[in-house]
Amino acid sequence: MKDIGEYNHKKVEIKHSKEWVEKGLYSIEKVKRENKFSVVIPPPNVTGSLHMGHALNVTLQDIVCRWQRMMGKDVVWVPGFDHAGIATQYVVDRQLQNMGKSRLELGREEFLKKVWEWVPVSRSSIKEQLEKIGVSVDWKRERFTLDEGFSRAVRYAFRKLYEDGLIYRGEYIVNWCPYDLTALSDLEVEHEEEEGKLYYIKYPFEDGSGYITVATTRPETMLGDTAVAVNPKDERYKGLLSKRLILPLVNWGRKTLKGQYVGNIIPLIADESVLSEFGTGAVKVTPAHDPNDFEMGKRHNLPFVEVMDEFARMNENAGPYSGLSRYEARKSIVENLEKLGLLEKVEGYRHAVGKCYRCKTVIEPRVSTQWFAKVSDERIKGEAIRVVSEGKVRFIPEGWKKVYLQWMENLKDWCISRQIWWGHRIPVWYCKDCGNENVFTDDDFERPYDKLIFNLIADGRIGYEFLPEELEKVLKEPSFVHPELSVLDLYKKFAFDKYHSMQVDANSLRLFFAQDMNPMAIITEKKNIYRYNRESKSYKFVLRCKKCGSENLQQEKDVLDTWFSSSLWPFAVFGWPERTKSLESLYPTDILITGFDIIFFWVARMVMMGTYFMKDIPFGDVYVHALVRDEKGQKMSKTKGNVIDPLDIIEKYGADALRFTLSILTQQGRDIKLSEKRFEGYKHFANKLWNAGRFILLNLDGDLLQSLPYGAPPKTEDLWILTKLNKTVYRVKEALSNYEFSDACRAIYEFVWSEFCDWYLEMSKLRLYAKPREEGEETRIKQERITAQATLLSVFDRILKLLHPFMPYITEELWKTLPTSYTESISIQEYPKHNPQEVYPEHEEKVERLKGIISAIRSLRSDLRIEPSKRIKLYYRADESEKLVEEFRDHILSLSRLEELTRVEERQASAISGYFRDFEFFIPLEEGIKVDELLTSYRKRYEEVLRSLENIDKKLSNENFLKRAPEEEVEKAKAIKEELTHERDKTAMLIKSLESVKTSAVNS
RNA sequence: GGGCGAUUAGCUCAGAGGAAGAGCGCCAUCCUCACACGAUGGAGGUCGGAGGUUCAAGUCCUCCAUCGCCCACCA
């Protein structure tokens, strides 16, 4: 007997989200491999806060994790964040610009400090959001793609790939963003259709014998042309191939990338790649500013002339155009060509323009020296294709498998270097003396101190020259991801996976350095690593070229593509490259849940790196969910102003409503269109559940558990609800096993609302509120009440558990109020299992029939406009339902609000009748009843029945149907026919009686 | 240029061979002792179009239309 009051989602949710984290409920140290269920979160970027897509993503993961946990698995869900190279740099750069500063004037080191100031801001805001959503991650295992251990893992990965010949450096044409000033991978370029122009330009022959017209969308690149190409089979140009052309406008010397000068006389060459059908069949060749032309330039050994700088401004090779932007230059060049009569024509032309995915600046293809991962190599690509095509890695929905495989088959090498500052600096040190590329990792050093110091230097935490005090300070600082640990502790825990009894105070460091510099050490072959500077009293960490021993080394300035580190995520979070216990017991992970937008960026690369480094898949299942759109189906974006912020929704409707809405809307392979209305709807569901709980608790006897043995045997409706419950449990299990989140939600929703609340709770009131009518009934009533309460409690307990993965907060809160709760959280209770012993088909059928009868009575009442509160007299006739009506007389009386229920032999003259199957009932006619509407509706129904009958007759008179359809189908059709015939007669009779009522009403 | 997905009630979507479903919205009656974030009842669909397979087609096949997405170096 307790009242939990009204549902207040804020009160409920604040209470538990902190509590779950503090109790460390979702933290498991030691995991049994055979019972593990591991998941790594797609780490959110530290660029701001979470949007609805993240909310969907983590909700689905949390549902799976909570479910598996309740199914008894040792669930480890690793959270973390992505440093998100360009994206984060871009965000911080923007902030600086708003303050009137630029990153270029700030310089690398100062800029990085600013980024490090920003990162924790974003991280803690995201972390708070995740906690509010209720994710059951293990925060003790949190990682950051740029934390100390991760950086070390990245260097290991780089080195291994480099030494295996799978990473190389070379001069190629790459996608260059003139705003972010970096190279981009092909994936980071977005192609957008644009209305452009196609310019036809005349290139005169050197000998004055006319000209060739070329077509181009980018006239400004002509300044870098070093040939014109045609298809060798093109008849139009066959005789001209020995001729040379004058490059218009250019009357200055141009310097090639190799430093030679070229003039304005260019050859006409033949190349297979030229399409005769396009334009004039002749194409200008600009090897330094077009990927096709680059290849052609290589094939024909053409000079490479660069005419733009890193900002996409025309450079000194552009003569008088130098200093102009590409678009200014285009305009000016077109004007000048026109003046010279060399512009033949200009056509409108729709074509795709490549843009930077981050800042939307038009990409400029540019020749530069970059690092590439040779992912096209069979050793990487082959395995990554195999594991997916063989089904070891399974995509859900399946359609993505094809998308993945197609992309993989056409894989080109991956440009992994970025000319930005924020990220993992490429661990290569160039020898200025012999030119060797030295890749260092801490493997190159033996003693723990050396390894530690090398890593700190490589990460830019300290300089090559440092004071011991400085070192001590850095090591004692709280680490970024785990402020409860010092940097040194973090290394011990997440990087080295061993406990080193290292002292970190300045004095013991000095002692160590002194040992290193011991004269005895100098005598030996080995050169010492540290060098003392008397003046500054600092120590220098000396790196030497592995080939020539020179100390004249310089580290690569470029950083790695952010996806390079993300691709290591599924094993690096567990401590790779060390063979940690976590790695052994938790890799491969069981499922990856992510959006389809990063299948290539991330999923594919994790498969490549996972299979390469771990010799095993990174995850078994990949569940690919849709993207969240606004109600019109448009992408949510800040500029459009159509963003629905998860935090606002949590505030207004609660995290439970947010989660339930997102998961019920998650259909495989479909975008999710969201409007705020949806959240409101499922908030109502939470409210309904709450009130059901409130009702049950209000009616529970305090000593219920003790009096259970004295309960009466269960009634039909008890067995019915148990049957329905078990069917629901089964449906949910099936749905979740197949990642059908929507089905699972709907099954629970329907059961809770339409069966449990609408019918069972109402029926239970008969026993709960029963008053003795005659003497000696008290005991029976008490016993029956116990059974009703026990059933309510037992079913509700299971409802809460069933629903917990979807709505963790409200279920936790309600469950704790139940007398049956005994552990600290519902989330570590066992998930309800389907129990075939609790399925009673005959009782189910009985109650379903009862529901039909009650609904039919209610329907007629409503049609007759009888007020809901009015109790009426009802007469009935029944055949097979007779016994049922007797058994449930009280239910019918109460649920259809009757005063009397009387059995009669004959239908009554002045009464309106209704029926449900064989159950026919009569409501005595009263004055003021409008029969017209009723008549219309019955007549309509009659027509419908006739039509259906016609169809079924046609079916049954079809010989082929009788011959070929399965027997049960024929039987079913016959049964339907019988029922329809019955209904036709009943309806006809009703109409007749209504008509007579109408005339008699008119007569009177 | 390839590929994928969508098209079912006013809106958002289930249904994947055997009598067209849900939620929201709408209409009517009710503030009935868990819940008006509610109860009860009701209206509303030739399942984008055209062919075909089948005894039987929202459901399988072919073509078409419209919308959306992804991939692709045609200047």
mmCIF file of N, CA and C (backbone and C1' of nucleotides) in Angstrom, chain A residues 215-216 275 278 292 349 402 667 670 673 678 684 687-688 691-692 695 746 753 762 769 859 862 868 940 958 960-961 964 966 969 976, chain B residues 3-7 12-14 18-19 23-24 28-30 32 34-35 37-44 54-55 70-71 73-75:
data_model
loop_
_atom_site.group_PDB
_atom_site.id
_atom_site.type_symbol
_atom_site.label_atom_id
_atom_site.label_comp_id
_atom_site.label_asym_id
_atom_site.label_seq_id
_atom_site.Cartn_x
_atom_site.Cartn_y
_atom_site.Cartn_z
ATOM 1 N N ALA A 215 38.390 21.943 -75.070
ATOM 2 C CA ALA A 215 37.309 22.344 -74.172
ATOM 3 C C ALA A 215 37.753 22.144 -72.733
ATOM 4 N N THR A 216 37.448 23.126 -71.887
ATOM 5 C CA THR A 216 37.835 22.992 -70.485
ATOM 6 C C THR A 216 36.841 23.709 -69.582
ATOM 7 N N LEU A 275 38.763 10.865 -74.717
ATOM 8 C CA LEU A 275 37.518 10.444 -75.363
ATOM 9 C C LEU A 275 37.215 11.374 -76.530
ATOM 10 N N PHE A 278 33.924 13.597 -76.458
ATOM 11 C CA PHE A 278 33.721 14.743 -75.576
ATOM 12 C C PHE A 278 34.305 16.013 -76.189
ATOM 13 N N ASN A 292 43.966 13.301 -63.975
ATOM 14 C CA ASN A 292 44.123 12.604 -65.255
ATOM 15 C C ASN A 292 45.376 13.044 -65.958
ATOM 16 N N TYR A 349 27.407 24.137 -68.572
ATOM 17 C CA TYR A 349 27.800 22.748 -68.387
ATOM 18 C C TYR A 349 27.667 22.345 -66.924
ATOM 19 N N LYS A 402 27.385 -5.697 -49.992
ATOM 20 C CA LYS A 402 27.695 -5.434 -51.385
ATOM 21 C C LYS A 402 28.380 -4.075 -51.550
ATOM 22 N N GLN A 667 13.942 1.371 -38.176
ATOM 23 C CA GLN A 667 13.673 0.258 -39.068
ATOM 24 C C GLN A 667 14.934 0.075 -39.881
ATOM 25 N N ARG A 670 16.531 2.540 -43.286
ATOM 26 C CA ARG A 670 15.634 3.631 -43.616
ATOM 27 C C ARG A 670 16.012 4.845 -42.793
ATOM 28 N N LYS A 673 12.771 9.886 -39.775
ATOM 29 C CA LYS A 673 12.264 11.244 -39.797
ATOM 30 C C LYS A 673 11.699 11.567 -38.427
ATOM 31 N N ARG A 678 6.774 12.946 -31.849
ATOM 32 C CA ARG A 678 7.018 11.533 -31.579
ATOM 33 C C ARG A 678 7.459 11.316 -30.146
ATOM 34 N N HIS A 684 4.113 9.652 -23.208
ATOM 35 C CA HIS A 684 2.821 9.187 -22.715
ATOM 36 C C HIS A 684 2.864 7.715 -22.334
ATOM 37 N N ASN A 687 4.405 7.444 -19.060
ATOM 38 C CA ASN A 687 3.422 7.853 -18.061
ATOM 39 C C ASN A 687 2.416 6.743 -17.776
ATOM 40 N N LYS A 688 2.015 6.069 -18.843
ATOM 41 C CA LYS A 688 1.064 4.973 -18.709
ATOM 42 C C LYS A 688 1.663 3.871 -17.833
ATOM 43 N N ASN A 691 1.755 4.846 -14.232
ATOM 44 C CA ASN A 691 0.474 4.793 -13.554
ATOM 45 C C ASN A 691 -0.020 3.372 -13.331
ATOM 46 N N ALA A 692 0.360 2.488 -14.232
ATOM 47 C CA ALA A 692 0.052 1.078 -13.997
ATOM 48 C C ALA A 692 0.773 0.633 -12.734
ATOM 49 N N PHE A 695 -0.919 2.047 -9.698
ATOM 50 C CA PHE A 695 -2.136 1.310 -9.389
ATOM 51 C C PHE A 695 -1.809 0.001 -8.654
ATOM 52 N N ARG A 746 7.617 -2.396 -30.239
ATOM 53 C CA ARG A 746 6.182 -2.478 -30.516
ATOM 54 C C ARG A 746 5.548 -3.620 -29.743
ATOM 55 N N TRP A 753 0.207 -1.752 -23.047
ATOM 56 C CA TRP A 753 -0.946 -0.844 -23.120
ATOM 57 C C TRP A 753 -2.236 -1.598 -23.434
ATOM 58 N N GLU A 762 -8.043 -3.840 -15.618
ATOM 59 C CA GLU A 762 -9.466 -3.609 -15.414
ATOM 60 C C GLU A 762 -10.140 -4.844 -14.824
ATOM 61 N N TYR A 769 -11.238 -5.113 -5.620
ATOM 62 C CA TYR A 769 -12.230 -4.269 -4.946
ATOM 63 C C TYR A 769 -13.425 -5.068 -4.438
ATOM 64 N N SER A 859 -19.648 -1.115 -28.270
ATOM 65 C CA SER A 859 -19.828 -0.493 -29.568
ATOM 66 C C SER A 859 -21.270 -0.098 -29.796
ATOM 67 N N SER A 862 -22.245 2.817 -27.703
ATOM 68 C CA SER A 862 -21.737 4.049 -28.252
ATOM 69 C C SER A 862 -22.546 4.496 -29.457
ATOM 70 N N PRO A 868 -21.339 6.861 -21.261
ATOM 71 C CA PRO A 868 -20.470 5.819 -20.704
ATOM 72 C C PRO A 868 -20.821 5.489 -19.264
ATOM 73 N N LYS A 940 -24.022 -0.249 -44.355
ATOM 74 C CA LYS A 940 -22.694 -0.239 -44.955
ATOM 75 C C LYS A 940 -21.983 -1.570 -44.685
ATOM 76 N N ASN A 958 -13.787 -22.035 -57.299
ATOM 77 C CA ASN A 958 -12.673 -22.197 -58.224
ATOM 78 C C ASN A 958 -12.053 -23.585 -58.023
ATOM 79 N N ASN A 960 -9.491 -24.942 -59.281
ATOM 80 C CA ASN A 960 -8.037 -24.922 -59.096
ATOM 81 C C ASN A 960 -7.644 -24.631 -57.662
ATOM 82 N N PHE A 961 -8.442 -23.733 -57.060
ATOM 83 C CA PHE A 961 -8.155 -23.419 -55.664
ATOM 84 C C PHE A 961 -8.332 -24.662 -54.808
ATOM 85 N N ARG A 964 -5.450 -27.149 -55.709
ATOM 86 C CA ARG A 964 -4.030 -26.836 -55.502
ATOM 87 C C ARG A 964 -3.681 -26.157 -54.183
ATOM 88 N N PRO A 966 -3.346 -25.530 -50.265
ATOM 89 C CA PRO A 966 -3.217 -26.457 -49.139
ATOM 90 C C PRO A 966 -4.565 -26.601 -48.430
ATOM 91 N N GLU A 969 -5.907 -24.089 -46.022
ATOM 92 C CA GLU A 969 -6.382 -22.849 -46.628
ATOM 93 C C GLU A 969 -7.832 -22.994 -47.069
ATOM 94 N N ILE A 976 -14.470 -19.076 -43.047
ATOM 95 C CA ILE A 976 -14.754 -17.656 -43.262
ATOM 96 C C ILE A 976 -16.122 -17.497 -43.910
ATOM 97 P P G B 3 23.880 -1.086 -62.494
ATOM 98 O "O5'" G B 3 23.777 -1.020 -60.905
ATOM 99 C "C5'" G B 3 24.704 -1.763 -60.120
ATOM 100 C "C4'" G B 3 24.811 -1.172 -58.750
ATOM 101 C "C3'" G B 3 23.527 -1.087 -57.962
ATOM 102 O "O3'" G B 3 23.111 -2.348 -57.471
ATOM 103 C "C1'" G B 3 24.742 0.906 -57.680
ATOM 104 P P C B 4 21.565 -2.659 -57.317
ATOM 105 O "O5'" C B 4 21.244 -1.918 -55.950
ATOM 106 C "C5'" C B 4 21.984 -2.225 -54.770
ATOM 107 C "C4'" C B 4 21.707 -1.195 -53.704
ATOM 108 C "C3'" C B 4 20.252 -1.000 -53.341
ATOM 109 O "O3'" C B 4 19.760 -2.027 -52.502
ATOM 110 C "C1'" C B 4 21.269 1.115 -53.558
ATOM 111 P P G B 5 18.240 -2.458 -52.632
ATOM 112 O "O5'" G B 5 17.464 -1.253 -51.938
ATOM 113 C "C5'" G B 5 17.616 -1.020 -50.546
ATOM 114 C "C4'" G B 5 17.050 0.307 -50.179
ATOM 115 C "C3'" G B 5 15.578 0.522 -50.469
ATOM 116 O "O3'" G B 5 14.747 -0.118 -49.516
ATOM 117 C "C1'" G B 5 16.768 2.437 -51.113
ATOM 118 P P A B 6 13.269 -0.533 -49.944
ATOM 119 O "O5'" A B 6 12.561 0.896 -50.023
ATOM 120 C "C5'" A B 6 12.282 1.610 -48.826
ATOM 121 C "C4'" A B 6 11.723 2.963 -49.174
ATOM 122 C "C3'" A B 6 10.360 2.948 -49.853
ATOM 123 O "O3'" A B 6 9.328 2.823 -48.908
ATOM 124 C "C1'" A B 6 11.811 4.417 -51.009
ATOM 125 P P U B 7 8.078 1.871 -49.309
ATOM 126 O "O5'" U B 7 7.185 2.874 -50.170
ATOM 127 C "C5'" U B 7 6.829 4.178 -49.632
ATOM 128 C "C4'" U B 7 6.279 5.005 -50.773
ATOM 129 C "C3'" U B 7 4.982 4.442 -51.345
ATOM 130 O "O3'" U B 7 3.928 5.411 -51.321
ATOM 131 C "C1'" U B 7 6.621 4.823 -53.063
ATOM 132 P P U B 12 4.848 11.871 -44.315
ATOM 133 O "O5'" U B 12 5.198 11.007 -43.016
ATOM 134 C "C5'" U B 12 6.106 11.523 -42.043
ATOM 135 C "C4'" U B 12 6.333 10.482 -40.979
ATOM 136 C "C3'" U B 12 6.789 9.118 -41.490
ATOM 137 O "O3'" U B 12 8.167 9.098 -41.769
ATOM 138 C "C1'" U B 12 5.074 8.832 -39.883
ATOM 139 P P C B 13 8.711 8.055 -42.844
ATOM 140 O "O5'" C B 13 7.858 6.753 -42.542
ATOM 141 C "C5'" C B 13 8.451 5.493 -42.570
ATOM 142 C "C4'" C B 13 7.821 4.621 -41.516
ATOM 143 C "C3'" C B 13 7.624 3.153 -41.913
ATOM 144 O "O3'" C B 13 8.828 2.427 -41.751
ATOM 145 C "C1'" C B 13 5.672 3.951 -40.850
ATOM 146 P P A B 14 9.083 1.147 -42.607
ATOM 147 O "O5'" A B 14 8.529 0.028 -41.626
ATOM 148 C "C5'" A B 14 7.289 -0.587 -41.892
ATOM 149 C "C4'" A B 14 6.898 -1.408 -40.709
ATOM 150 C "C3'" A B 14 6.587 -2.864 -41.060
ATOM 151 O "O3'" A B 14 7.721 -3.672 -40.913
ATOM 152 C "C1'" A B 14 4.726 -1.891 -39.990
ATOM 153 P P G B 18 0.631 -14.251 -47.027
ATOM 154 O "O5'" G B 18 0.030 -15.401 -46.212
ATOM 155 C "C5'" G B 18 -1.192 -15.969 -46.092
ATOM 156 C "C4'" G B 18 -2.352 -15.349 -46.780
ATOM 157 C "C3'" G B 18 -3.644 -15.636 -46.048
ATOM 158 O "O3'" G B 18 -4.494 -14.505 -46.077
ATOM 159 C "C1'" G B 18 -3.504 -16.869 -48.151
ATOM 160 P P A B 19 -5.536 -14.265 -45.015
ATOM 161 O "O5'" A B 19 -5.713 -12.836 -45.660
ATOM 162 C "C5'" A B 19 -6.707 -11.950 -45.121
ATOM 163 C "C4'" A B 19 -7.851 -11.883 -46.055
ATOM 164 C "C3'" A B 19 -8.477 -10.504 -46.042
ATOM 165 O "O3'" A B 19 -8.414 -9.996 -47.365
ATOM 166 C "C1'" A B 19 -10.053 -12.217 -45.404
ATOM 167 P P G B 23 -2.990 2.161 -32.314
ATOM 168 O "O5'" G B 23 -1.833 3.255 -32.342
ATOM 169 C "C5'" G B 23 -0.747 3.196 -31.426
ATOM 170 C "C4'" G B 23 0.227 4.307 -31.743
ATOM 171 C "C3'" G B 23 -0.406 5.691 -31.838
ATOM 172 O "O3'" G B 23 -0.517 6.296 -30.571
ATOM 173 C "C1'" G B 23 0.962 5.313 -33.731
ATOM 174 P P C B 24 -1.716 7.276 -30.292
ATOM 175 O "O5'" C B 24 -1.343 8.542 -31.191
ATOM 176 C "C5'" C B 24 -0.237 9.371 -30.851
ATOM 177 C "C4'" C B 24 0.034 10.360 -31.963
ATOM 178 C "C3'" C B 24 -1.131 11.261 -32.340
ATOM 179 O "O3'" C B 24 -1.253 12.368 -31.466
ATOM 180 C "C1'" C B 24 -0.166 10.375 -34.303
ATOM 181 P P A B 28 -16.865 16.358 -32.637
ATOM 182 O "O5'" A B 28 -17.622 15.084 -32.042
ATOM 183 C "C5'" A B 28 -18.870 14.678 -32.589
ATOM 184 C "C4'" A B 28 -19.323 13.421 -31.909
ATOM 185 C "C3'" A B 28 -19.332 13.488 -30.385
ATOM 186 O "O3'" A B 28 -20.484 14.127 -29.895
ATOM 187 C "C1'" A B 28 -18.321 11.465 -31.092
ATOM 188 P P U B 29 -20.371 14.976 -28.554
ATOM 189 O "O5'" U B 29 -20.358 13.842 -27.437
ATOM 190 C "C5'" U B 29 -21.473 12.961 -27.339
ATOM 191 C "C4'" U B 29 -21.143 11.866 -26.375
ATOM 192 C "C3'" U B 29 -20.584 12.329 -25.039
ATOM 193 O "O3'" U B 29 -21.610 12.793 -24.176
ATOM 194 C "C1'" U B 29 -19.297 10.522 -25.837
ATOM 195 P P C B 30 -21.193 13.826 -23.040
ATOM 196 O "O5'" C B 30 -19.975 13.118 -22.305
ATOM 197 C "C5'" C B 30 -19.930 13.123 -20.924
ATOM 198 C "C4'" C B 30 -19.135 11.954 -20.410
ATOM 199 C "C3'" C B 30 -18.053 12.348 -19.423
ATOM 200 O "O3'" C B 30 -18.594 12.532 -18.127
ATOM 201 C "C1'" C B 30 -17.142 10.857 -21.006
ATOM 202 P P U B 32 -14.532 11.171 -14.214
ATOM 203 O "O5'" U B 32 -15.662 10.064 -14.243
ATOM 204 C "C5'" U B 32 -16.386 9.734 -13.063
ATOM 205 C "C4'" U B 32 -16.212 8.273 -12.737
ATOM 206 C "C3'" U B 32 -14.749 7.814 -12.600
ATOM 207 O "O3'" U B 32 -14.315 7.950 -11.256
ATOM 208 C "C1'" U B 32 -15.953 6.354 -14.038
ATOM 209 P P A B 34 -8.361 3.861 -9.323
ATOM 210 O "O5'" A B 34 -6.885 4.171 -9.862
ATOM 211 C "C5'" A B 34 -5.875 4.672 -8.997
ATOM 212 C "C4'" A B 34 -4.689 5.095 -9.830
ATOM 213 C "C3'" A B 34 -5.027 6.038 -10.977
ATOM 214 O "O3'" A B 34 -5.020 7.383 -10.543
ATOM 215 C "C1'" A B 34 -3.724 4.225 -11.789
ATOM 216 P P C B 35 -5.945 8.450 -11.260
ATOM 217 O "O5'" C B 35 -5.233 8.690 -12.667
ATOM 218 C "C5'" C B 35 -3.977 9.369 -12.724
ATOM 219 C "C4'" C B 35 -3.369 9.175 -14.090
ATOM 220 C "C3'" C B 35 -4.199 9.716 -15.253
ATOM 221 O "O3'" C B 35 -3.951 11.092 -15.429
ATOM 222 C "C1'" C B 35 -3.387 7.539 -15.767
ATOM 223 P P C B 37 -3.209 15.741 -20.267
ATOM 224 O "O5'" C B 37 -2.499 14.419 -20.823
ATOM 225 C "C5'" C B 37 -2.158 14.209 -22.239
ATOM 226 C "C4'" C B 37 -1.481 12.867 -22.282
ATOM 227 C "C3'" C B 37 -2.151 11.935 -21.289
ATOM 228 O "O3'" C B 37 -2.991 10.922 -21.845
ATOM 229 C "C1'" C B 37 0.204 12.235 -20.761
ATOM 230 P P G B 38 -2.589 9.831 -22.855
ATOM 231 O "O5'" G B 38 -3.443 8.615 -22.289
ATOM 232 C "C5'" G B 38 -3.289 8.205 -20.951
ATOM 233 C "C4'" G B 38 -4.605 8.036 -20.244
ATOM 234 C "C3'" G B 38 -5.718 7.358 -21.026
ATOM 235 O "O3'" G B 38 -5.503 5.976 -21.143
ATOM 236 C "C1'" G B 38 -6.602 9.174 -19.856
ATOM 237 P P A B 39 -6.049 5.182 -22.383
ATOM 238 O "O5'" A B 39 -7.581 5.060 -21.996
ATOM 239 C "C5'" A B 39 -7.955 4.363 -20.820
ATOM 240 C "C4'" A B 39 -9.446 4.350 -20.702
ATOM 241 C "C3'" A B 39 -10.179 3.873 -21.953
ATOM 242 O "O3'" A B 39 -10.218 2.469 -22.013
ATOM 243 C "C1'" A B 39 -11.176 5.855 -21.167
ATOM 244 P P U B 40 -10.100 1.767 -23.418
ATOM 245 O "O5'" U B 40 -11.556 1.999 -24.013
ATOM 246 C "C5'" U B 40 -12.684 1.473 -23.342
ATOM 247 C "C4'" U B 40 -13.943 2.005 -23.961
ATOM 248 C "C3'" U B 40 -14.008 1.923 -25.477
ATOM 249 O "O3'" U B 40 -14.302 0.618 -25.937
ATOM 250 C "C1'" U B 40 -14.740 4.048 -24.785
ATOM 251 P P G B 41 -13.670 0.128 -27.296
ATOM 252 O "O5'" G B 41 -14.550 0.913 -28.354
ATOM 253 C "C5'" G B 41 -15.926 0.590 -28.484
ATOM 254 C "C4'" G B 41 -16.648 1.657 -29.242
ATOM 255 C "C3'" G B 41 -16.208 1.869 -30.689
ATOM 256 O "O3'" G B 41 -16.737 0.880 -31.543
ATOM 257 C "C1'" G B 41 -16.472 3.959 -29.644
ATOM 258 P P G B 42 -15.976 0.518 -32.879
ATOM 259 O "O5'" G B 42 -16.050 1.850 -33.745
ATOM 260 C "C5'" G B 42 -17.292 2.259 -34.311
ATOM 261 C "C4'" G B 42 -17.175 3.620 -34.935
ATOM 262 C "C3'" G B 42 -16.320 3.734 -36.182
ATOM 263 O "O3'" G B 42 -17.010 3.247 -37.319
ATOM 264 C "C1'" G B 42 -15.925 5.589 -34.774
ATOM 265 P P A B 43 -16.232 2.783 -38.602
ATOM 266 O "O5'" A B 43 -15.918 4.170 -39.327
ATOM 267 C "C5'" A B 43 -16.985 4.955 -39.882
ATOM 268 C "C4'" A B 43 -16.433 6.265 -40.372
ATOM 269 C "C3'" A B 43 -15.366 6.143 -41.448
ATOM 270 O "O3'" A B 43 -15.961 6.058 -42.728
ATOM 271 C "C1'" A B 43 -14.599 7.599 -39.754
ATOM 272 P P G B 44 -15.336 5.048 -43.782
ATOM 273 O "O5'" G B 44 -13.892 5.670 -44.053
ATOM 274 C "C5'" G B 44 -13.763 6.906 -44.775
ATOM 275 C "C4'" G B 44 -12.334 7.355 -44.681
ATOM 276 C "C3'" G B 44 -11.317 6.408 -45.314
ATOM 277 O "O3'" G B 44 -11.161 6.716 -46.693
ATOM 278 C "C1'" G B 44 -10.601 7.030 -43.141
ATOM 279 P P U B 54 1.887 -19.634 -64.264
ATOM 280 O "O5'" U B 54 1.364 -19.656 -62.759
ATOM 281 C "C5'" U B 54 2.101 -20.334 -61.752
ATOM 282 C "C4'" U B 54 1.487 -20.067 -60.412
ATOM 283 C "C3'" U B 54 -0.004 -20.316 -60.319
ATOM 284 O "O3'" U B 54 -0.284 -21.696 -60.135
ATOM 285 C "C1'" U B 54 0.521 -18.255 -59.290
ATOM 286 P P C B 55 -1.530 -22.322 -60.895
ATOM 287 O "O5'" C B 55 -2.785 -21.652 -60.189
ATOM 288 C "C5'" C B 55 -4.068 -21.728 -60.801
ATOM 289 C "C4'" C B 55 -5.126 -21.308 -59.818
ATOM 290 C "C3'" C B 55 -4.887 -19.973 -59.138
ATOM 291 O "O3'" C B 55 -5.339 -18.907 -59.940
ATOM 292 C "C1'" C B 55 -5.447 -21.584 -57.507
ATOM 293 P P C B 70 25.056 11.126 -50.292
ATOM 294 O "O5'" C B 70 25.830 9.815 -50.734
ATOM 295 C "C5'" C B 70 26.234 8.863 -49.749
ATOM 296 C "C4'" C B 70 26.639 7.575 -50.423
ATOM 297 C "C3'" C B 70 27.770 7.688 -51.433
ATOM 298 O "O3'" C B 70 29.033 7.747 -50.803
ATOM 299 C "C1'" C B 70 26.049 6.392 -52.366
ATOM 300 P P C B 71 30.187 8.649 -51.472
ATOM 301 O "O5'" C B 71 30.611 7.731 -52.705
ATOM 302 C "C5'" C B 71 31.308 6.508 -52.491
ATOM 303 C "C4'" C B 71 31.340 5.699 -53.756
ATOM 304 C "C3'" C B 71 32.111 6.304 -54.916
ATOM 305 O "O3'" C B 71 33.509 6.133 -54.787
ATOM 306 C "C1'" C B 71 30.058 5.513 -55.719
ATOM 307 P P C B 73 37.236 8.705 -59.301
ATOM 308 O "O5'" C B 73 36.923 9.726 -60.469
ATOM 309 C "C5'" C B 73 37.195 11.110 -60.278
ATOM 310 C "C4'" C B 73 37.738 11.702 -61.545
ATOM 311 C "C3'" C B 73 37.004 11.272 -62.801
ATOM 312 O "O3'" C B 73 35.864 12.068 -63.012
ATOM 313 C "C1'" C B 73 39.328 11.032 -63.150
ATOM 314 P P C B 74 34.489 11.466 -63.449
ATOM 315 O "O5'" C B 74 33.891 12.474 -64.513
ATOM 316 C "C5'" C B 74 33.823 12.065 -65.849
ATOM 317 C "C4'" C B 74 34.968 12.652 -66.627
ATOM 318 C "C3'" C B 74 34.629 13.949 -67.385
ATOM 319 O "O3'" C B 74 35.094 15.096 -66.695
ATOM 320 C "C1'" C B 74 35.206 12.249 -68.921
ATOM 321 P P A B 75 34.062 16.307 -66.492
ATOM 322 O "O5'" A B 75 34.804 17.674 -66.838
ATOM 323 C "C5'" A B 75 35.419 17.805 -68.077
ATOM 324 C "C4'" A B 75 36.903 17.935 -67.842
ATOM 325 C "C3'" A B 75 37.426 19.318 -68.194
ATOM 326 O "O3'" A B 75 38.432 19.709 -67.260
ATOM 327 C "C1'" A B 75 38.308 17.671 -69.688
#
